[in-house]
Amino acid sequence: MLARDLAVTVPTVDLDTDGVAAVRLLAESHLPGLVVLDENGRPHSVLPGSQVLRFLLPDYLLRDPALTHVYSEQAADRLCSELSRYRVRDVLPKKPHELPVVNGDDTTVEIAAAMARLHSPVVAVVEEGRMVGAVTTAGLLDRLLEVA
Amino acid sequence: MLARDLAVTVPTVDLDTDGVAAVRLLAESHLPGLVVLDENGRPHSVLPGSQVLRFLLPDYLLRDPALTHVYSEQAADRLCSELSRYRVRDVLPKKPHELPVVNGDDTTVEIAAAMARLHSPVVAVVEEGRMVGAVTTAGLLDRLLEVA
């Protein structure tokens, strides 16, 4: 099996997608993370689900965990359901990082190694500079265990 | 909502679970990661799905990505479906790290902040030293969006 055989179509976001849309997309798609495209439609990064949660939290709560304890149950639910006005570009890590991207003709070993090394639950599959789909950890495991 | 209301029962592994069992459990449970318990039944760590893939790959492939390119499609599928003889303790990060664990009476803000800060798609919920369940990013988002 090659990456192009394993790639499935996934919804994507771009750098200016707002937090409300990104959170809803993650919840509805049941994906473990979102592929972020740049202005040319090429993969820019992958935002794992845990980092999509940053849209739910004011910045000071991420910097100072002790402050998360001051909210009552009701205030916490309200805060989390308000969603911030951040855009995708605001919650991406600042330093450049290696992209979780594989080529269409990459093998299962190359896909698994990329996910493991980059700690990414999703990799984008690219052919001739265009994203043709994505592979998730769950999707990869399902197909490998079929073969086994 | 508090962590104890959001906690769902999840299958767990221990430090001596072998790679075959861990990979099958992840694939069958459709969880984004596995909670690892220590010998006293307390949460030891969370192994995200991307790290469970390490069971599929010989160590030298993780250390030297260039070597992943030498396998043919068939050899790659065979390698990945063989599964290594590692145990959970072999693929956990060597340095101690903060545990993705919340208390039963922690709020949604505390759960979301723990997931975002520790980059963990699963947190274990503990009451009186015992694990009573776990919350996934997807589970948390589903419940928060119901309320919104």
CSV table of C-alpha atoms in Angstrom, one decimal:
chain,number,residue,atom,x,y,z
A,1,MET,CA,0.0,0.0,0.0
A,2,LEU,CA,1.2,3.5,-0.8
A,3,ALA,CA,0.1,6.8,0.7
A,4,ARG,CA,-2.1,7.6,-2.4
A,5,ASP,CA,-4.0,4.4,-1.7
A,6,LEU,CA,-4.5,5.2,1.9
A,7,ALA,CA,-5.3,8.9,1.5
A,8,VAL,CA,-8.9,9.9,2.3
A,9,THR,CA,-10.5,13.3,1.6
A,10,VAL,CA,-10.6,15.4,4.7
A,11,PRO,CA,-11.9,18.9,5.4
A,12,THR,CA,-9.1,21.5,5.8
A,13,VAL,CA,-8.7,24.9,7.3
A,14,ASP,CA,-6.6,27.9,6.2
A,15,LEU,CA,-4.5,30.3,8.2
A,16,ASP,CA,-7.4,32.7,8.6
A,17,THR,CA,-10.1,30.2,9.6
A,18,ASP,CA,-11.5,31.4,12.9
A,19,GLY,CA,-11.7,29.4,16.1
A,20,VAL,CA,-15.4,28.8,15.9
A,21,ALA,CA,-15.2,27.2,12.5
A,22,ALA,CA,-12.1,25.2,13.4
A,23,VAL,CA,-13.6,23.8,16.6
A,24,ARG,CA,-16.8,22.9,14.9
A,25,LEU,CA,-15.0,21.2,12.0
A,26,LEU,CA,-12.9,19.1,14.3
A,27,ALA,CA,-15.9,18.1,16.3
A,28,GLU,CA,-18.0,17.2,13.3
A,29,SER,CA,-15.3,15.5,11.3
A,30,HIS,CA,-14.1,13.3,14.2
A,31,LEU,CA,-10.6,13.8,12.9
A,32,PRO,CA,-7.7,13.7,15.3
A,33,GLY,CA,-6.4,17.0,13.9
A,34,LEU,CA,-6.9,19.5,11.1
A,35,VAL,CA,-4.7,20.0,8.0
A,36,VAL,CA,-3.9,23.7,7.6
A,37,LEU,CA,-3.4,24.9,4.0
A,38,ASP,CA,-1.4,28.0,3.0
A,39,GLU,CA,-2.7,30.7,0.6
A,40,ASN,CA,-1.6,28.5,-2.4
A,41,GLY,CA,-3.6,25.5,-1.2
A,42,ARG,CA,-0.4,23.6,-0.1
A,43,PRO,CA,-0.2,22.0,3.4
A,44,HIS,CA,1.2,24.5,5.9
A,45,SER,CA,0.9,22.5,9.1
A,46,VAL,CA,-1.3,20.0,11.0
A,47,LEU,CA,-3.1,21.3,14.1
A,48,PRO,CA,-3.7,18.3,16.4
A,49,GLY,CA,-7.0,18.2,18.3
A,50,SER,CA,-5.2,19.1,21.6
A,51,GLN,CA,-4.0,22.3,20.0
A,52,VAL,CA,-7.5,23.1,18.6
A,53,LEU,CA,-8.5,23.4,22.2
A,54,ARG,CA,-6.4,26.5,22.5
A,55,PHE,CA,-9.3,28.3,20.7
A,56,LEU,CA,-11.4,27.6,23.8
A,57,LEU,CA,-9.0,29.2,26.3
A,58,PRO,CA,-7.7,32.7,26.8
A,59,ASP,CA,-4.0,33.0,26.4
A,60,TYR,CA,-3.2,33.7,30.1
A,61,LEU,CA,-4.7,30.3,31.0
A,62,LEU,CA,-2.3,28.5,28.8
A,63,ARG,CA,0.6,30.4,30.2
A,64,ASP,CA,-0.4,30.1,33.9
A,65,PRO,CA,-2.1,26.7,34.7
A,66,ALA,CA,-2.8,27.8,38.3
A,67,LEU,CA,-5.3,30.3,37.0
A,68,THR,CA,-7.4,27.6,35.5
A,69,HIS,CA,-8.4,26.6,39.0
A,70,VAL,CA,-10.2,29.8,39.8
A,71,TYR,CA,-13.2,29.2,37.5
A,72,SER,CA,-16.4,27.7,38.9
A,73,GLU,CA,-18.0,24.8,37.0
A,74,GLN,CA,-20.6,27.1,35.4
A,75,ALA,CA,-18.0,29.8,34.5
A,76,ALA,CA,-15.7,27.2,33.0
A,77,ASP,CA,-18.5,25.8,30.7
A,78,ARG,CA,-19.4,29.3,29.7
A,79,LEU,CA,-15.8,30.3,28.9
A,80,CYS,CA,-15.2,27.1,26.9
A,81,SER,CA,-18.4,27.5,24.8
A,82,GLU,CA,-17.8,31.1,24.0
A,83,LEU,CA,-14.8,30.4,21.8
A,84,SER,CA,-12.2,33.0,21.2
A,85,ARG,CA,-11.7,35.3,18.2
A,86,TYR,CA,-8.3,33.8,17.4
A,87,ARG,CA,-7.6,32.6,13.9
A,88,VAL,CA,-5.7,29.5,13.0
A,89,ARG,CA,-2.4,31.5,12.5
A,90,ASP,CA,-2.7,32.7,16.1
A,91,VAL,CA,-2.5,29.2,17.7
A,92,LEU,CA,0.1,27.6,15.5
A,93,PRO,CA,3.5,27.2,17.1
A,94,LYS,CA,5.8,30.2,16.4
A,95,LYS,CA,8.9,28.3,15.4
A,96,PRO,CA,9.0,26.6,12.0
A,97,HIS,CA,8.8,22.9,12.2
A,98,GLU,CA,9.0,19.9,9.9
A,99,LEU,CA,5.7,19.3,8.0
A,100,PRO,CA,3.7,16.1,8.5
A,101,VAL,CA,3.5,15.6,4.8
A,102,VAL,CA,4.2,12.4,2.7
A,103,ASN,CA,4.4,11.8,-1.0
A,104,GLY,CA,1.7,9.8,-2.8
A,105,ASP,CA,4.2,7.0,-3.5
A,106,ASP,CA,5.5,6.8,0.1
A,107,THR,CA,5.2,3.4,1.8
A,108,THR,CA,3.5,2.5,5.0
A,109,VAL,CA,6.9,2.5,6.8
A,110,GLU,CA,7.5,6.1,5.6
A,111,ILE,CA,4.0,7.1,6.8
A,112,ALA,CA,4.3,5.4,10.2
A,113,ALA,CA,7.8,6.9,10.7
A,114,ALA,CA,6.6,10.4,9.9
A,115,MET,CA,3.7,10.2,12.3
A,116,ALA,CA,5.8,8.7,15.1
A,117,ARG,CA,8.7,11.2,14.6
A,118,LEU,CA,6.6,14.3,14.3
A,119,HIS,CA,4.0,13.2,16.9
A,120,SER,CA,1.3,13.8,14.4
A,121,PRO,CA,-2.1,11.9,14.3
A,122,VAL,CA,-2.6,13.1,10.7
A,123,VAL,CA,-0.3,13.4,7.7
A,124,ALA,CA,-1.2,15.2,4.5
A,125,VAL,CA,-0.5,13.3,1.2
A,126,VAL,CA,0.9,15.5,-1.6
A,127,GLU,CA,1.3,14.7,-5.3
A,128,GLU,CA,2.8,17.3,-7.7
A,129,GLY,CA,2.6,20.0,-5.1
A,130,ARG,CA,-1.1,19.5,-4.5
A,131,MET,CA,-2.7,17.9,-1.4
A,132,VAL,CA,-4.7,14.8,-2.5
A,133,GLY,CA,-5.9,13.7,0.9
A,134,ALA,CA,-4.7,12.7,4.3
A,135,VAL,CA,-3.9,9.6,6.4
A,136,THR,CA,-4.8,9.3,10.0
A,137,THR,CA,-3.1,7.0,12.6
A,138,ALA,CA,-6.4,5.1,13.0
A,139,GLY,CA,-6.8,4.8,9.2
A,140,LEU,CA,-3.2,3.5,8.8
A,141,LEU,CA,-3.6,0.9,11.6
A,142,ASP,CA,-6.9,-0.3,10.2
A,143,ARG,CA,-5.4,-1.0,6.8
A,144,LEU,CA,-2.2,-2.6,8.2
A,145,LEU,CA,-4.2,-5.0,10.5
A,146,GLU,CA,-6.4,-6.0,7.5
A,147,VAL,CA,-3.3,-7.2,5.8
A,148,ALA,CA,-1.7,-8.8,8.9
B,1,MET,CA,-19.6,19.8,33.9
B,2,LEU,CA,-16.8,18.3,35.9
B,3,ALA,CA,-14.3,15.7,34.8
B,4,ARG,CA,-16.1,12.9,36.7
B,5,ASP,CA,-19.2,13.7,34.5
B,6,LEU,CA,-17.2,13.6,31.3
B,7,ALA,CA,-15.1,10.5,32.2
B,8,VAL,CA,-15.8,7.4,30.1
B,9,THR,CA,-14.5,3.9,30.7
B,10,VAL,CA,-11.5,3.2,28.4
B,11,PRO,CA,-9.4,0.1,28.0
B,12,THR,CA,-5.9,0.6,29.5
B,13,VAL,CA,-2.5,-1.0,29.1
B,14,ASP,CA,0.3,-1.5,31.6
B,15,LEU,CA,4.1,-1.1,31.3
B,16,ASP,CA,4.5,-4.8,30.3
B,17,THR,CA,1.8,-4.9,27.6
B,18,ASP,CA,3.4,-6.0,24.4
B,19,GLY,CA,3.2,-4.2,21.1
B,20,VAL,CA,0.8,-6.6,19.4
B,21,ALA,CA,-1.8,-6.1,22.2
B,22,ALA,CA,-1.3,-2.3,22.3
B,23,VAL,CA,-1.6,-1.8,18.6
B,24,ARG,CA,-4.8,-4.0,18.4
B,25,LEU,CA,-6.3,-2.2,21.4
B,26,LEU,CA,-5.7,1.2,19.8
B,27,ALA,CA,-7.2,0.0,16.5
B,28,GLU,CA,-10.2,-1.6,18.1
B,29,SER,CA,-11.0,1.1,20.6
B,30,HIS,CA,-10.8,4.0,18.1
B,31,LEU,CA,-9.2,6.0,21.0
B,32,PRO,CA,-6.7,8.7,20.1
B,33,GLY,CA,-4.2,7.3,22.6
B,34,LEU,CA,-3.8,4.7,25.4
B,35,VAL,CA,-3.7,5.3,29.1
B,36,VAL,CA,-0.8,3.4,30.7
B,37,LEU,CA,-1.2,2.2,34.3
B,38,ASP,CA,1.6,1.5,36.7
B,39,GLU,CA,1.9,-1.7,38.8
B,40,ASN,CA,-0.5,-0.1,41.4
B,41,GLY,CA,-3.2,0.6,38.9
B,42,ARG,CA,-2.5,4.3,38.9
B,43,PRO,CA,-2.0,6.3,35.6
B,44,HIS,CA,1.6,6.3,34.6
B,45,SER,CA,1.4,8.1,31.3
B,46,VAL,CA,-0.6,8.4,28.1
B,47,LEU,CA,0.7,7.0,24.8
B,48,PRO,CA,-0.7,9.0,21.9
B,49,GLY,CA,-1.6,7.0,18.8
B,50,SER,CA,1.3,8.4,16.9
B,51,GLN,CA,3.6,6.9,19.5
B,52,VAL,CA,1.9,3.5,19.4
B,53,LEU,CA,3.1,3.4,15.8
B,54,ARG,CA,6.6,3.0,17.2
B,55,PHE,CA,5.7,-0.6,17.9
B,56,LEU,CA,5.5,-1.1,14.1
B,57,LEU,CA,9.0,0.2,13.4
B,58,PRO,CA,12.5,-1.0,14.2
B,59,ASP,CA,14.4,1.5,16.3
B,60,TYR,CA,16.9,2.4,13.6
B,61,LEU,CA,14.1,3.6,11.4
B,62,LEU,CA,13.0,6.1,14.0
B,63,ARG,CA,16.6,7.3,14.5
B,64,ASP,CA,17.4,7.6,10.8
B,65,PRO,CA,14.4,8.7,8.6
B,66,ALA,CA,16.5,8.3,5.4
B,67,LEU,CA,16.4,4.5,6.0
B,68,THR,CA,12.6,4.4,5.7
B,69,HIS,CA,13.0,5.0,2.0
B,70,VAL,CA,14.8,1.8,1.2
B,71,TYR,CA,11.8,-0.5,1.7
B,72,SER,CA,9.7,-1.6,-1.2
B,73,GLU,CA,5.9,-1.3,-0.9
B,74,GLN,CA,5.6,-5.0,-0.1
B,75,ALA,CA,8.5,-5.1,2.3
B,76,ALA,CA,7.0,-2.0,4.1
B,77,ASP,CA,3.6,-3.6,4.5
B,78,ARG,CA,5.2,-6.8,5.8
B,79,LEU,CA,7.4,-4.9,8.3
B,80,CYS,CA,4.5,-2.9,9.6
B,81,SER,CA,2.3,-5.9,10.1
B,82,GLU,CA,4.9,-8.0,11.9
B,83,LEU,CA,4.9,-5.9,15.0
B,84,SER,CA,7.9,-5.7,17.2
B,85,ARG,CA,8.5,-7.4,20.5
B,86,TYR,CA,8.7,-4.1,22.4
B,87,ARG,CA,6.7,-3.6,25.5
B,88,VAL,CA,5.0,-0.4,26.4
B,89,ARG,CA,7.9,0.6,28.8
B,90,ASP,CA,10.2,0.4,25.8
B,91,VAL,CA,8.5,3.1,23.7
B,92,LEU,CA,7.7,5.6,26.4
B,93,PRO,CA,9.8,8.7,26.5
B,94,LYS,CA,12.8,8.3,28.7
B,95,LYS,CA,12.6,11.6,30.6
B,96,PRO,CA,9.9,12.0,33.2
B,97,HIS,CA,7.1,14.3,32.1
B,98,GLU,CA,4.0,15.9,33.6
B,99,LEU,CA,1.1,13.4,33.6
B,100,PRO,CA,-2.1,14.1,31.6
B,101,VAL,CA,-4.3,13.5,34.6
B,102,VAL,CA,-7.1,15.5,36.0
B,103,ASN,CA,-9.1,15.2,39.2
B,104,GLY,CA,-12.8,14.2,39.2
B,105,ASP,CA,-13.9,17.7,40.3
B,106,ASP,CA,-11.8,19.6,37.7
B,107,THR,CA,-13.7,21.8,35.4
B,108,THR,CA,-13.8,21.9,31.6
B,109,VAL,CA,-11.3,24.8,31.6
B,110,GLU,CA,-8.9,22.7,33.6
B,111,ILE,CA,-9.3,19.7,31.3
B,112,ALA,CA,-8.9,21.7,28.1
B,113,ALA,CA,-5.8,23.5,29.5
B,114,ALA,CA,-4.2,20.2,30.5
B,115,MET,CA,-4.8,18.7,27.0
B,116,ALA,CA,-3.5,21.8,25.2
B,117,ARG,CA,-0.5,22.3,27.4
B,118,LEU,CA,0.6,18.6,27.5
B,119,HIS,CA,-0.3,18.0,23.8
B,120,SER,CA,-2.4,15.0,24.9
B,121,PRO,CA,-5.5,13.8,23.1
B,122,VAL,CA,-6.6,11.9,26.3
B,123,VAL,CA,-6.5,12.7,30.0
B,124,ALA,CA,-7.1,10.2,32.8
B,125,VAL,CA,-9.6,11.1,35.5
B,126,VAL,CA,-8.5,10.2,39.0
B,127,GLU,CA,-10.5,10.2,42.3
B,128,GLU,CA,-8.9,9.2,45.6
B,129,GLY,CA,-5.8,7.9,43.8
B,130,ARG,CA,-7.8,5.6,41.5
B,131,MET,CA,-8.5,6.1,37.8
B,132,VAL,CA,-12.2,6.3,37.2
B,133,GLY,CA,-12.1,6.9,33.4
B,134,ALA,CA,-10.7,9.2,30.8
B,135,VAL,CA,-11.8,12.2,28.7
B,136,THR,CA,-10.8,12.5,25.0
B,137,THR,CA,-10.5,15.8,23.1
B,138,ALA,CA,-13.4,14.7,20.9
B,139,GLY,CA,-15.5,13.8,23.9
B,140,LEU,CA,-14.8,17.1,25.6
B,141,LEU,CA,-15.6,19.1,22.4
B,142,ASP,CA,-18.9,17.1,21.8
B,143,ARG,CA,-20.1,17.9,25.3
B,144,LEU,CA,-19.1,21.6,25.2
B,145,LEU,CA,-20.8,22.2,21.8
B,146,GLU,CA,-24.0,20.6,23.2
B,147,VAL,CA,-24.0,23.3,25.9
B,148,ALA,CA,-23.1,26.1,23.5
